[in-house]
CSV table of N, CA and C in Angstrom, one decimal:
chain,number,residue,atom,x,y,z
A,1,UNK,N,-84.0,-273.6,-62.1
A,1,UNK,CA,-82.7,-273.1,-61.7
A,1,UNK,C,-82.0,-274.0,-60.8
A,2,UNK,N,-82.8,-274.6,-59.8
A,2,UNK,CA,-82.2,-275.4,-58.8
A,2,UNK,C,-81.4,-276.6,-59.5
A,3,UNK,N,-81.9,-277.2,-60.5
A,3,UNK,CA,-81.3,-278.3,-61.1
A,3,UNK,C,-80.0,-277.9,-61.9
A,4,UNK,N,-80.0,-276.7,-62.4
A,4,UNK,CA,-78.8,-276.1,-63.1
A,4,UNK,C,-77.6,-276.1,-62.2
A,5,UNK,N,-77.9,-275.5,-61.0
A,5,UNK,CA,-76.8,-275.3,-60.0
A,5,UNK,C,-76.4,-276.6,-59.4
A,6,UNK,N,-77.4,-277.4,-59.2
A,6,UNK,CA,-77.1,-278.8,-58.6
A,6,UNK,C,-76.2,-279.6,-59.6
A,7,UNK,N,-76.4,-279.4,-60.9
A,7,UNK,CA,-75.6,-280.1,-61.8
A,7,UNK,C,-74.2,-279.6,-61.8
A,8,UNK,N,-74.1,-278.3,-61.6
A,8,UNK,CA,-72.6,-277.8,-61.4
A,8,UNK,C,-71.9,-278.4,-60.1
A,9,UNK,N,-72.7,-278.5,-59.0
A,9,UNK,CA,-72.2,-279.1,-57.9
A,9,UNK,C,-71.9,-280.6,-58.1
A,10,UNK,N,-72.7,-281.3,-58.9
A,10,UNK,CA,-72.4,-282.7,-59.2
A,10,UNK,C,-71.1,-282.8,-60.0
A,11,UNK,N,-70.9,-281.9,-61.0
A,11,UNK,CA,-69.6,-281.9,-61.7
A,11,UNK,C,-68.4,-281.8,-60.8
A,12,UNK,N,-68.5,-281.0,-59.8
A,12,UNK,CA,-67.5,-280.7,-58.8
A,12,UNK,C,-67.3,-282.0,-57.9
A,13,UNK,N,-68.4,-282.7,-57.6
A,13,UNK,CA,-68.4,-283.9,-56.8
A,13,UNK,C,-67.6,-285.0,-57.7
A,14,UNK,N,-67.9,-285.1,-58.9
A,14,UNK,CA,-67.2,-286.1,-59.8
A,14,UNK,C,-65.8,-285.8,-59.8
A,15,UNK,N,-65.4,-284.5,-59.8
A,15,UNK,CA,-63.9,-284.2,-59.8
A,15,UNK,C,-63.3,-284.7,-58.5
A,16,UNK,N,-64.0,-284.5,-57.4
A,16,UNK,CA,-63.6,-285.0,-56.1
A,16,UNK,C,-63.4,-286.6,-56.2
A,17,UNK,N,-64.3,-287.3,-56.8
A,17,UNK,CA,-64.3,-288.7,-56.9
A,17,UNK,C,-63.0,-289.1,-57.7
A,18,UNK,N,-62.8,-288.5,-58.8
A,18,UNK,CA,-61.6,-288.7,-59.6
A,18,UNK,C,-60.3,-288.6,-58.9
A,19,UNK,N,-60.3,-287.6,-57.9
A,19,UNK,CA,-59.1,-287.4,-57.0
A,19,UNK,C,-59.1,-288.3,-55.9
A,20,UNK,N,-60.0,-289.3,-55.7
A,20,UNK,CA,-60.0,-290.1,-54.6
A,20,UNK,C,-60.7,-289.6,-53.3
A,21,UNK,N,-61.4,-288.5,-53.5
A,21,UNK,CA,-62.1,-287.9,-52.4
A,21,UNK,C,-63.5,-288.3,-52.3
A,22,UNK,N,-64.2,-288.2,-51.1
A,22,UNK,CA,-65.6,-288.5,-51.1
A,22,UNK,C,-66.3,-287.4,-52.0
A,23,UNK,N,-67.1,-288.0,-53.0
A,23,UNK,CA,-67.7,-287.0,-54.0
A,23,UNK,C,-68.8,-286.2,-53.5
A,24,UNK,N,-68.4,-285.0,-53.0
A,24,UNK,CA,-69.3,-284.0,-52.6
A,24,UNK,C,-68.9,-282.7,-53.2
A,25,UNK,N,-69.8,-282.0,-53.9
A,25,UNK,CA,-69.5,-280.7,-54.5
A,25,UNK,C,-70.5,-279.7,-54.0
A,26,UNK,N,-70.1,-278.4,-54.2
A,26,UNK,CA,-71.0,-277.3,-53.6
A,26,UNK,C,-70.7,-276.0,-54.5
A,27,UNK,N,-71.8,-275.3,-54.7
A,27,UNK,CA,-71.7,-274.0,-55.3
A,27,UNK,C,-72.5,-273.0,-54.5
A,28,UNK,N,-72.0,-271.8,-54.4
A,28,UNK,CA,-72.7,-270.6,-53.8
A,28,UNK,C,-73.1,-269.7,-54.9
A,29,UNK,N,-74.4,-269.3,-54.9
A,29,UNK,CA,-75.0,-268.5,-55.9
A,29,UNK,C,-75.5,-267.1,-55.2
A,30,UNK,N,-75.1,-266.0,-55.8
A,30,UNK,CA,-75.6,-264.7,-55.3
A,30,UNK,C,-76.0,-263.9,-56.5
A,31,UNK,N,-77.2,-263.3,-56.4
A,31,UNK,CA,-77.7,-262.5,-57.5
A,31,UNK,C,-77.6,-263.2,-58.8
A,32,UNK,N,-77.9,-264.5,-58.8
A,32,UNK,CA,-77.9,-265.2,-60.0
A,32,UNK,C,-76.5,-265.6,-60.6
A,33,UNK,N,-75.5,-265.4,-59.9
A,33,UNK,CA,-74.1,-265.7,-60.3
A,33,UNK,C,-73.5,-266.6,-59.3
A,34,UNK,N,-72.7,-267.6,-59.9
A,34,UNK,CA,-71.9,-268.5,-59.0
A,34,UNK,C,-70.7,-267.7,-58.5
A,35,UNK,N,-70.6,-267.6,-57.2
A,35,UNK,CA,-69.5,-266.8,-56.5
A,35,UNK,C,-68.6,-267.7,-55.7
A,36,UNK,N,-69.0,-268.9,-55.6
A,36,UNK,CA,-68.1,-269.8,-54.8
A,36,UNK,C,-68.3,-271.3,-55.3
A,37,UNK,N,-67.2,-272.0,-55.4
A,37,UNK,CA,-67.3,-273.4,-55.7
A,37,UNK,C,-66.3,-274.2,-54.8
A,38,UNK,N,-66.7,-275.4,-54.6
A,38,UNK,CA,-65.9,-276.3,-53.8
A,38,UNK,C,-66.2,-277.7,-53.9
A,39,UNK,N,-65.2,-278.6,-53.6
A,39,UNK,CA,-65.4,-280.0,-53.6
A,39,UNK,C,-64.5,-280.5,-52.4
A,40,UNK,N,-64.8,-281.7,-52.0
A,40,UNK,CA,-64.0,-282.3,-50.9
A,40,UNK,C,-62.6,-282.4,-51.3
A,41,UNK,N,-61.7,-282.0,-50.4
A,41,UNK,CA,-60.3,-282.3,-50.5
A,41,UNK,C,-59.7,-282.7,-49.1
A,42,UNK,N,-60.6,-283.2,-48.2
A,42,UNK,CA,-60.2,-283.5,-46.8
A,42,UNK,C,-59.0,-284.5,-46.8
A,43,UNK,N,-59.0,-285.6,-47.6
A,43,UNK,CA,-58.0,-286.6,-47.5
A,43,UNK,C,-56.6,-286.0,-48.1
A,44,UNK,N,-56.7,-285.4,-49.3
A,44,UNK,CA,-55.6,-284.8,-50.0
A,44,UNK,C,-54.9,-283.8,-49.1
A,45,UNK,N,-55.7,-282.9,-48.5
A,45,UNK,CA,-55.1,-281.8,-47.6
A,45,UNK,C,-54.9,-282.2,-46.2
A,46,UNK,N,-55.5,-283.4,-45.8
A,46,UNK,CA,-55.5,-283.8,-44.4
A,46,UNK,C,-56.0,-282.7,-43.5
A,47,UNK,N,-57.1,-282.2,-43.8
A,47,UNK,CA,-57.8,-281.0,-43.1
A,47,UNK,C,-59.2,-281.5,-42.8
A,48,UNK,N,-59.6,-281.5,-41.6
A,48,UNK,CA,-60.9,-281.9,-41.2
A,48,UNK,C,-62.0,-280.9,-41.8
A,49,UNK,N,-61.6,-279.6,-42.0
A,49,UNK,CA,-62.5,-278.6,-42.5
A,49,UNK,C,-62.6,-278.5,-44.0
A,50,UNK,N,-61.9,-279.3,-44.8
A,50,UNK,CA,-61.8,-279.2,-46.2
A,50,UNK,C,-63.0,-279.8,-46.9
A,51,UNK,N,-64.2,-279.5,-46.4
A,51,UNK,CA,-65.5,-280.0,-47.0
A,51,UNK,C,-65.9,-279.0,-48.2
A,52,UNK,N,-66.6,-279.6,-49.0
A,52,UNK,CA,-67.1,-278.8,-50.3
A,52,UNK,C,-67.7,-277.5,-49.9
A,53,UNK,N,-68.6,-277.6,-48.9
A,53,UNK,CA,-69.4,-276.4,-48.5
A,53,UNK,C,-68.5,-275.3,-47.9
A,54,UNK,N,-67.6,-275.8,-47.1
A,54,UNK,CA,-66.6,-274.8,-46.5
A,54,UNK,C,-65.8,-274.1,-47.5
A,55,UNK,N,-65.4,-274.8,-48.5
A,55,UNK,CA,-64.5,-274.2,-49.5
A,55,UNK,C,-65.3,-273.3,-50.4
A,56,UNK,N,-66.6,-273.6,-50.7
A,56,UNK,CA,-67.4,-272.8,-51.6
A,56,UNK,C,-67.8,-271.5,-50.8
A,57,UNK,N,-68.1,-271.7,-49.6
A,57,UNK,CA,-68.5,-270.4,-48.7
A,57,UNK,C,-67.2,-269.5,-48.6
A,58,UNK,N,-66.1,-270.1,-48.3
A,58,UNK,CA,-64.8,-269.3,-48.2
A,58,UNK,C,-64.5,-268.6,-49.5
A,59,UNK,N,-64.7,-269.2,-50.6
A,59,UNK,CA,-64.4,-268.6,-51.9
A,59,UNK,C,-65.4,-267.5,-52.2
A,60,UNK,N,-66.7,-267.7,-51.8
A,60,UNK,CA,-67.8,-266.7,-52.0
A,60,UNK,C,-67.5,-265.4,-51.2
A,61,UNK,N,-67.1,-265.7,-49.9
A,61,UNK,CA,-66.8,-264.5,-49.0
A,61,UNK,C,-65.6,-263.7,-49.6
A,62,UNK,N,-64.5,-264.4,-50.0
A,62,UNK,CA,-63.4,-263.7,-50.6
A,62,UNK,C,-63.8,-262.9,-51.9
A,63,UNK,N,-64.6,-263.5,-52.7
A,63,UNK,CA,-65.1,-262.9,-54.0
A,63,UNK,C,-65.9,-261.6,-53.7
A,64,UNK,N,-66.8,-261.8,-52.7
A,64,UNK,CA,-67.7,-260.7,-52.4
A,64,UNK,C,-67.2,-259.7,-51.4
A,65,UNK,N,-65.9,-260.0,-50.8
A,65,UNK,CA,-65.3,-259.2,-49.9
A,65,UNK,C,-66.2,-258.9,-48.6
A,66,UNK,N,-66.8,-260.0,-48.2
A,66,UNK,CA,-67.7,-259.9,-47.0
A,66,UNK,C,-67.9,-261.3,-46.4
A,67,UNK,N,-68.0,-261.4,-45.1
A,67,UNK,CA,-68.4,-262.7,-44.5
A,67,UNK,C,-69.9,-262.9,-44.5
A,68,UNK,N,-70.6,-261.8,-44.8
A,68,UNK,CA,-72.0,-261.9,-44.9
A,68,UNK,C,-72.5,-262.2,-46.3
A,69,UNK,N,-73.1,-263.3,-46.4
A,69,UNK,CA,-73.6,-263.8,-47.8
A,69,UNK,C,-75.1,-263.7,-47.8
A,70,UNK,N,-75.7,-262.7,-47.3
A,70,UNK,CA,-77.1,-262.5,-47.2
A,70,UNK,C,-77.7,-262.6,-48.6
A,71,UNK,N,-78.8,-263.4,-48.7
A,71,UNK,CA,-79.5,-263.6,-50.0
A,71,UNK,C,-78.9,-264.7,-50.8
A,72,UNK,N,-77.7,-265.1,-50.4
A,72,UNK,CA,-77.1,-266.3,-51.2
A,72,UNK,C,-77.7,-267.6,-51.0
A,73,UNK,N,-77.5,-268.5,-52.0
A,73,UNK,CA,-77.9,-269.8,-51.9
A,73,UNK,C,-76.8,-270.8,-52.0
A,74,UNK,N,-76.9,-271.8,-51.4
A,74,UNK,CA,-75.9,-272.9,-51.4
A,74,UNK,C,-76.5,-274.2,-52.0
A,75,UNK,N,-75.9,-274.7,-53.0
A,75,UNK,CA,-76.2,-276.0,-53.6
A,75,UNK,C,-75.2,-277.0,-53.3
A,76,UNK,N,-75.6,-278.2,-52.6
A,76,UNK,CA,-74.6,-279.2,-52.3
A,76,UNK,C,-75.1,-280.5,-52.6
A,77,UNK,N,-74.3,-281.4,-53.0
A,77,UNK,CA,-74.7,-282.7,-53.4
A,77,UNK,C,-75.2,-283.7,-52.3
A,78,UNK,N,-74.7,-283.4,-51.0
A,78,UNK,CA,-75.1,-284.2,-49.9
A,78,UNK,C,-75.5,-283.3,-48.8
A,79,UNK,N,-76.5,-283.7,-48.0
A,79,UNK,CA,-77.0,-282.9,-46.9
A,79,UNK,C,-75.9,-282.5,-46.0
A,80,UNK,N,-75.8,-281.2,-45.7
A,80,UNK,CA,-74.6,-280.7,-45.0
A,80,UNK,C,-74.5,-281.3,-43.5
A,81,UNK,N,-73.2,-281.4,-43.1
A,81,UNK,CA,-72.9,-281.8,-41.8
A,81,UNK,C,-73.1,-280.6,-40.8
A,82,UNK,N,-73.1,-280.9,-39.5
A,82,UNK,CA,-73.2,-279.8,-38.6
A,82,UNK,C,-72.2,-278.7,-38.7
A,83,UNK,N,-70.9,-279.0,-39.0
A,83,UNK,CA,-69.9,-278.0,-39.1
A,83,UNK,C,-70.3,-277.1,-40.3
A,84,UNK,N,-70.7,-277.7,-41.4
A,84,UNK,CA,-71.0,-276.9,-42.6
A,84,UNK,C,-72.3,-276.1,-42.4
A,85,UNK,N,-73.2,-276.6,-41.7
A,85,UNK,CA,-74.4,-275.8,-41.4
A,85,UNK,C,-74.1,-274.6,-40.5
A,86,UNK,N,-73.1,-274.9,-39.6
A,86,UNK,CA,-72.6,-273.7,-38.8
A,86,UNK,C,-72.0,-272.6,-39.6
A,87,UNK,N,-71.3,-273.0,-40.7
A,87,UNK,CA,-70.7,-272.0,-41.6
A,87,UNK,C,-71.9,-271.3,-42.4
A,88,UNK,N,-72.9,-272.1,-42.8
A,88,UNK,CA,-74.0,-271.5,-43.5
A,88,UNK,C,-74.7,-270.4,-42.6
A,89,UNK,N,-75.0,-270.8,-41.3
A,89,UNK,CA,-75.5,-269.8,-40.4
A,89,UNK,C,-74.7,-268.6,-40.2
A,90,UNK,N,-73.4,-268.8,-40.0
A,90,UNK,CA,-72.5,-267.7,-39.7
A,90,UNK,C,-72.4,-266.8,-40.9
A,91,UNK,N,-72.4,-267.3,-42.0
A,91,UNK,CA,-72.3,-266.5,-43.3
A,91,UNK,C,-73.6,-265.9,-43.7
A,92,UNK,N,-74.7,-266.2,-43.0
A,92,UNK,CA,-76.0,-265.7,-43.3
A,92,UNK,C,-76.6,-266.1,-44.7
A,93,UNK,N,-76.2,-267.2,-45.1
A,93,UNK,CA,-76.8,-267.8,-46.4
A,93,UNK,C,-78.3,-267.9,-46.2
A,94,UNK,N,-79.0,-267.6,-47.2
A,94,UNK,CA,-80.5,-267.5,-47.1
A,94,UNK,C,-81.1,-269.0,-47.3
A,95,UNK,N,-80.6,-269.7,-48.3
A,95,UNK,CA,-81.2,-271.0,-48.6
A,95,UNK,C,-80.2,-272.1,-48.9
A,96,UNK,N,-80.5,-273.3,-48.5
A,96,UNK,CA,-79.6,-274.4,-48.8
A,96,UNK,C,-80.4,-275.4,-49.6
A,97,UNK,N,-79.9,-275.8,-50.7
A,97,UNK,CA,-80.5,-276.9,-51.5
A,97,UNK,C,-79.5,-278.0,-51.6
A,98,UNK,N,-79.9,-279.2,-51.2
A,98,UNK,CA,-79.1,-280.4,-51.3
A,98,UNK,C,-79.7,-281.5,-52.1
A,99,UNK,N,-78.8,-282.4,-52.5
A,99,UNK,CA,-79.3,-283.6,-53.3
A,99,UNK,C,-79.6,-284.7,-52.4
A,100,UNK,N,-78.6,-285.5,-52.1
A,100,UNK,CA,-78.8,-286.7,-51.3
A,100,UNK,C,-79.0,-286.4,-49.9
A,101,UNK,N,-79.8,-287.3,-49.2
A,101,UNK,CA,-80.0,-287.2,-47.8
A,101,UNK,C,-78.9,-287.9,-47.1
A,102,UNK,N,-78.4,-287.4,-45.9
A,102,UNK,CA,-77.4,-288.1,-45.2
A,102,UNK,C,-78.1,-289.3,-44.5
A,103,UNK,N,-77.7,-290.5,-44.9
A,103,UNK,CA,-78.4,-291.7,-44.5
A,103,UNK,C,-78.2,-292.2,-43.0
A,104,UNK,N,-77.1,-291.7,-42.5
A,104,UNK,CA,-76.7,-292.1,-41.1
A,104,UNK,C,-77.3,-291.1,-40.0
A,105,UNK,N,-78.1,-290.1,-40.5
A,105,UNK,CA,-78.7,-289.3,-39.5
A,105,UNK,C,-77.7,-288.4,-38.7
A,106,UNK,N,-76.6,-288.1,-39.3
A,106,UNK,CA,-75.6,-287.2,-38.6
A,106,UNK,C,-75.7,-285.8,-38.9
A,107,UNK,N,-76.6,-285.4,-39.8
A,107,UNK,CA,-76.4,-284.0,-40.4
A,107,UNK,C,-77.1,-282.9,-39.5
A,108,UNK,N,-78.2,-283.2,-38.8
A,108,UNK,CA,-78.9,-282.2,-38.0
A,108,UNK,C,-79.4,-281.0,-38.8
A,109,UNK,N,-79.4,-281.1,-40.1
A,109,UNK,CA,-79.7,-279.9,-41.0
A,109,UNK,C,-80.9,-279.1,-40.6
A,110,UNK,N,-82.0,-279.9,-40.5
A,110,UNK,CA,-83.3,-279.1,-40.2
A,110,UNK,C,-83.3,-278.5,-38.9
A,111,UNK,N,-82.8,-279.2,-37.9
A,111,UNK,CA,-82.7,-278.7,-36.5
A,111,UNK,C,-81.8,-277.4,-36.4
A,112,UNK,N,-80.7,-277.5,-37.0
A,112,UNK,CA,-79.8,-276.3,-37.0
A,112,UNK,C,-80.3,-275.2,-37.8
A,113,UNK,N,-81.0,-275.5,-38.9
A,113,UNK,CA,-81.6,-274.4,-39.8
A,113,UNK,C,-82.7,-273.6,-39.1
A,114,UNK,N,-83.4,-274.3,-38.2
A,114,UNK,CA,-84.6,-273.7,-37.6
A,114,UNK,C,-84.3,-273.3,-36.1
A,115,UNK,N,-83.1,-273.5,-35.6
A,115,UNK,CA,-82.8,-273.2,-34.2
A,115,UNK,C,-82.6,-271.7,-33.9
A,116,UNK,N,-82.6,-270.9,-34.9
A,116,UNK,CA,-82.4,-269.4,-34.8
A,116,UNK,C,-81.1,-269.1,-34.1
A,117,UNK,N,-80.1,-269.9,-34.4
A,117,UNK,CA,-78.8,-269.6,-33.8
A,117,UNK,C,-78.3,-268.4,-34.5
A,118,UNK,N,-77.6,-267.6,-33.8
A,118,UNK,CA,-76.9,-266.4,-34.3
A,118,UNK,C,-78.0,-265.5,-35.0
A,119,UNK,N,-79.2,-265.6,-34.4
A,119,UNK,CA,-80.3,-264.7,-34.9
A,119,UNK,C,-80.5,-264.8,-36.4
A,120,UNK,N,-80.4,-266.1,-36.9
A,120,UNK,CA,-80.6,-266.3,-38.4
A,120,UNK,C,-81.2,-267.7,-38.5
A,121,UNK,N,-82.1,-267.7,-39.5
A,121,UNK,CA,-82.7,-269.0,-40.0
A,121,UNK,C,-82.4,-269.3,-41.4
A,122,UNK,N,-82.3,-270.5,-41.8
A,122,UNK,CA,-82.0,-270.9,-43.1
A,122,UNK,C,-83.1,-271.7,-43.7
A,123,UNK,N,-83.5,-271.5,-44.9
A,123,UNK,CA,-84.5,-272.3,-45.6
A,123,UNK,C,-83.7,-273.5,-46.2
A,124,UNK,N,-84.2,-274.7,-46.0
A,124,UNK,CA,-83.5,-275.9,-46.5
A,124,UNK,C,-84.5,-276.7,-47.4
A,125,UNK,N,-84.0,-277.1,-48.6
A,125,UNK,CA,-84.8,-278.0,-49.4
A,125,UNK,C,-83.8,-279.1,-49.9
A,126,UNK,N,-84.3,-280.3,-49.6
A,126,UNK,CA,-83.5,-281.5,-50.0
A,126,UNK,C,-84.2,-282.3,-51.1
A,127,UNK,N,-83.3,-283.2,-51.7
A,127,UNK,CA,-83.8,-284.1,-52.7
A,127,UNK,C,-83.7,-283.5,-54.1
A,128,UNK,N,-82.9,-282.5,-54.3
A,128,UNK,CA,-82.7,-281.9,-55.7
A,128,UNK,C,-81.7,-282.8,-56.4
A,129,UNK,N,-82.1,-283.4,-57.5
A,129,UNK,CA,-81.3,-284.4,-58.3
A,129,UNK,C,-80.9,-285.5,-57.3
A,130,UNK,N,-81.7,-285.9,-56.4
A,130,UNK,CA,-81.3,-286.8,-55.4
A,130,UNK,C,-80.8,-288.2,-55.9
A,131,UNK,N,-81.5,-288.7,-56.9
A,131,UNK,CA,-81.0,-290.0,-57.6
A,131,UNK,C,-79.6,-289.9,-58.0
A,132,UNK,N,-79.3,-288.8,-58.8
A,132,UNK,CA,-77.9,-288.7,-59.3
A,132,UNK,C,-76.9,-288.5,-58.2
A,133,UNK,N,-77.3,-287.6,-57.2
A,133,UNK,CA,-76.3,-287.4,-56.2
A,133,UNK,C,-76.1,-288.7,-55.3
A,134,UNK,N,-77.1,-289.4,-55.0
A,134,UNK,CA,-77.0,-290.6,-54.3
A,134,UNK,C,-76.2,-291.7,-55.0
A,135,UNK,N,-76.5,-291.9,-56.3
A,135,UNK,CA,-75.8,-292.8,-57.0
A,135,UNK,C,-74.3,-292.6,-57.1
A,136,UNK,N,-73.8,-291.3,-57.2
A,136,UNK,CA,-72.5,-291.0,-57.2
A,136,UNK,C,-71.8,-291.4,-55.9
A,137,UNK,N,-72.4,-291.1,-54.8
A,137,UNK,CA,-71.8,-291.5,-53.5
A,137,UNK,C,-71.8,-292.9,-53.3
A,138,UNK,N,-72.9,-293.6,-53.6
A,138,UNK,CA,-73.0,-295.0,-53.4
A,138,UNK,C,-72.0,-295.7,-54.2
A,139,UNK,N,-71.8,-295.4,-55.5
A,139,UNK,CA,-70.8,-296.0,-56.4
A,139,UNK,C,-69.4,-295.8,-55.9
A,140,UNK,N,-69.1,-294.5,-55.4
A,140,UNK,CA,-67.8,-294.3,-54.8
A,140,UNK,C,-67.5,-295.2,-53.7
A,141,UNK,N,-68.4,-295.4,-52.7
A,141,UNK,CA,-68.1,-296.2,-51.6
A,141,UNK,C,-68.1,-297.7,-51.9
A,142,UNK,N,-68.9,-298.1,-52.9
A,142,UNK,CA,-68.9,-299.5,-53.3
A,142,UNK,C,-67.5,-299.8,-54.0
A,143,UNK,N,-67.1,-298.9,-54.8
A,143,UNK,CA,-65.7,-299.1,-55.5
A,143,UNK,C,-64.6,-299.2,-54.4
A,144,UNK,N,-64.7,-298.2,-53.5
A,144,UNK,CA,-63.7,-298.2,-52.5
A,144,UNK,C,-63.7,-299.5,-51.6
A,145,UNK,N,-64.8,-300.0,-51.3
A,145,UNK,CA,-64.8,-301.3,-50.5
A,145,UNK,C,-64.3,-302.4,-51.4
A,146,UNK,N,-64.7,-302.4,-52.6
A,146,UNK,CA,-64.2,-303.5,-53.5
A,146,UNK,C,-62.6,-303.4,-53.6
A,147,UNK,N,-62.1,-302.3,-53.7
A,147,UNK,CA,-60.6,-302.1,-53.8
A,147,UNK,C,-60.0,-302.6,-52.5
A,148,UNK,N,-60.6,-302.2,-51.4
A,148,UNK,CA,-60.1,-302.6,-50.0
A,148,UNK,C,-60.1,-304.2,-49.9
A,149,UNK,N,-61.2,-304.8,-50.4
A,149,UNK,CA,-61.3,-306.3,-50.3
A,149,UNK,C,-60.3,-306.9,-51.1
A,150,UNK,N,-60.1,-306.4,-52.3
A,150,UNK,CA,-59.1,-307.0,-53.3
A,150,UNK,C,-57.7,-306.8,-52.7
A,151,UNK,N,-57.4,-305.7,-52.1
A,151,UNK,CA,-56.1,-305.4,-51.5
A,151,UNK,C,-55.8,-306.3,-50.3
A,152,UNK,N,-56.8,-306.6,-49.6
A,152,UNK,CA,-56.6,-307.5,-48.3
A,152,UNK,C,-56.7,-309.0,-48.6
A,153,UNK,N,-57.2,-309.4,-49.7
A,153,UNK,CA,-57.3,-310.8,-50.0
A,153,UNK,C,-56.0,-311.4,-50.6
A,154,UNK,N,-55.6,-312.6,-50.3
A,154,UNK,CA,-54.3,-313.1,-50.8
A,154,UNK,C,-54.5,-313.3,-52.4
A,155,UNK,N,-53.4,-313.0,-53.0
A,155,UNK,CA,-53.3,-313.1,-54.5
A,155,UNK,C,-53.3,-314.7,-54.8
A,156,UNK,N,-54.1,-315.0,-55.8
A,156,UNK,CA,-54.0,-316.4,-56.3
A,156,UNK,C,-53.3,-316.4,-57.6
A,157,UNK,N,-52.2,-317.0,-57.8
A,157,UNK,CA,-51.5,-317.0,-59.1
A,157,UNK,C,-52.3,-317.9,-60.1
A,158,UNK,N,-52.2,-317.6,-61.4
A,158,UNK,CA,-52.9,-318.4,-62.4
A,158,UNK,C,-52.6,-319.9,-62.4
A,159,UNK,N,-51.3,-320.2,-62.0
A,159,UNK,CA,-50.9,-321.6,-62.0
A,159,UNK,C,-51.5,-322.3,-60.8
A,160,UNK,N,-51.9,-321.6,-59.8
A,160,UNK,CA,-52.5,-322.2,-58.6
A,160,UNK,C,-54.0,-322.1,-58.7
A,161,UNK,N,-54.7,-323.2,-58.4
A,161,UNK,CA,-56.1,-323.1,-58.4
A,161,UNK,C,-56.6,-323.8,-57.2
A,162,UNK,N,-57.7,-323.5,-56.6
A,162,UNK,CA,-58.2,-324.1,-55.4
A,162,UNK,C,-58.2,-325.6,-55.6
A,163,UNK,N,-58.5,-326.2,-56.8
A,163,UNK,CA,-58.5,-327.6,-56.9
A,163,UNK,C,-57.3,-327.9,-58.0
A,164,UNK,N,-56.1,-328.2,-57.4
A,164,UNK,CA,-55.0,-328.4,-58.3
A,164,UNK,C,-54.9,-329.9,-58.8
A,165,UNK,N,-55.9,-330.7,-58.5
A,165,UNK,CA,-55.8,-332.0,-58.9
A,165,UNK,C,-55.1,-333.0,-58.0
A,166,UNK,N,-54.6,-332.5,-56.9
A,166,UNK,CA,-53.9,-333.3,-55.9
A,166,UNK,C,-54.7,-333.7,-54.7
A,167,UNK,N,-56.0,-333.7,-54.8
A,167,UNK,CA,-56.9,-334.0,-53.7
A,167,UNK,C,-56.8,-335.5,-53.5
A,168,UNK,N,-56.9,-336.0,-52.3
A,168,UNK,CA,-56.8,-337.4,-52.0
A,168,UNK,C,-58.2,-338.0,-51.6
């Protein structure tokens, strides 16, 4: 089941990538049904909080008419940041499954999940479809850096070559 829902999150992450956003997708599942979906739109909306997890949790709360998502599970393609873990704790989500690990060590996922903040603990499992999730993020940033390098390097016209035969 974990892979099924992570594949849904991956499809949302791919949609984010097509829109030029960091490719992160998330789904919230309650009672075996997807009740919330989200992908990053932070750049498009110019909102610091427009993370995939925040959008999926918000949609789930609205669909279930409750801020409490007790028993729900969150599937997300990248280890959640502290803000998103705060939303997980506040909404009382029971379990978080993520794909790729945050390589820069900024997530604090385990520490926040076990801190018993708000009198709630969250079970966390990482590495679900890790290879696929990591590859999507790596490819996105590699492509972005290549575009930035191309945009910042001077254009060489076809009639101009580094060795135009006029060397002395």
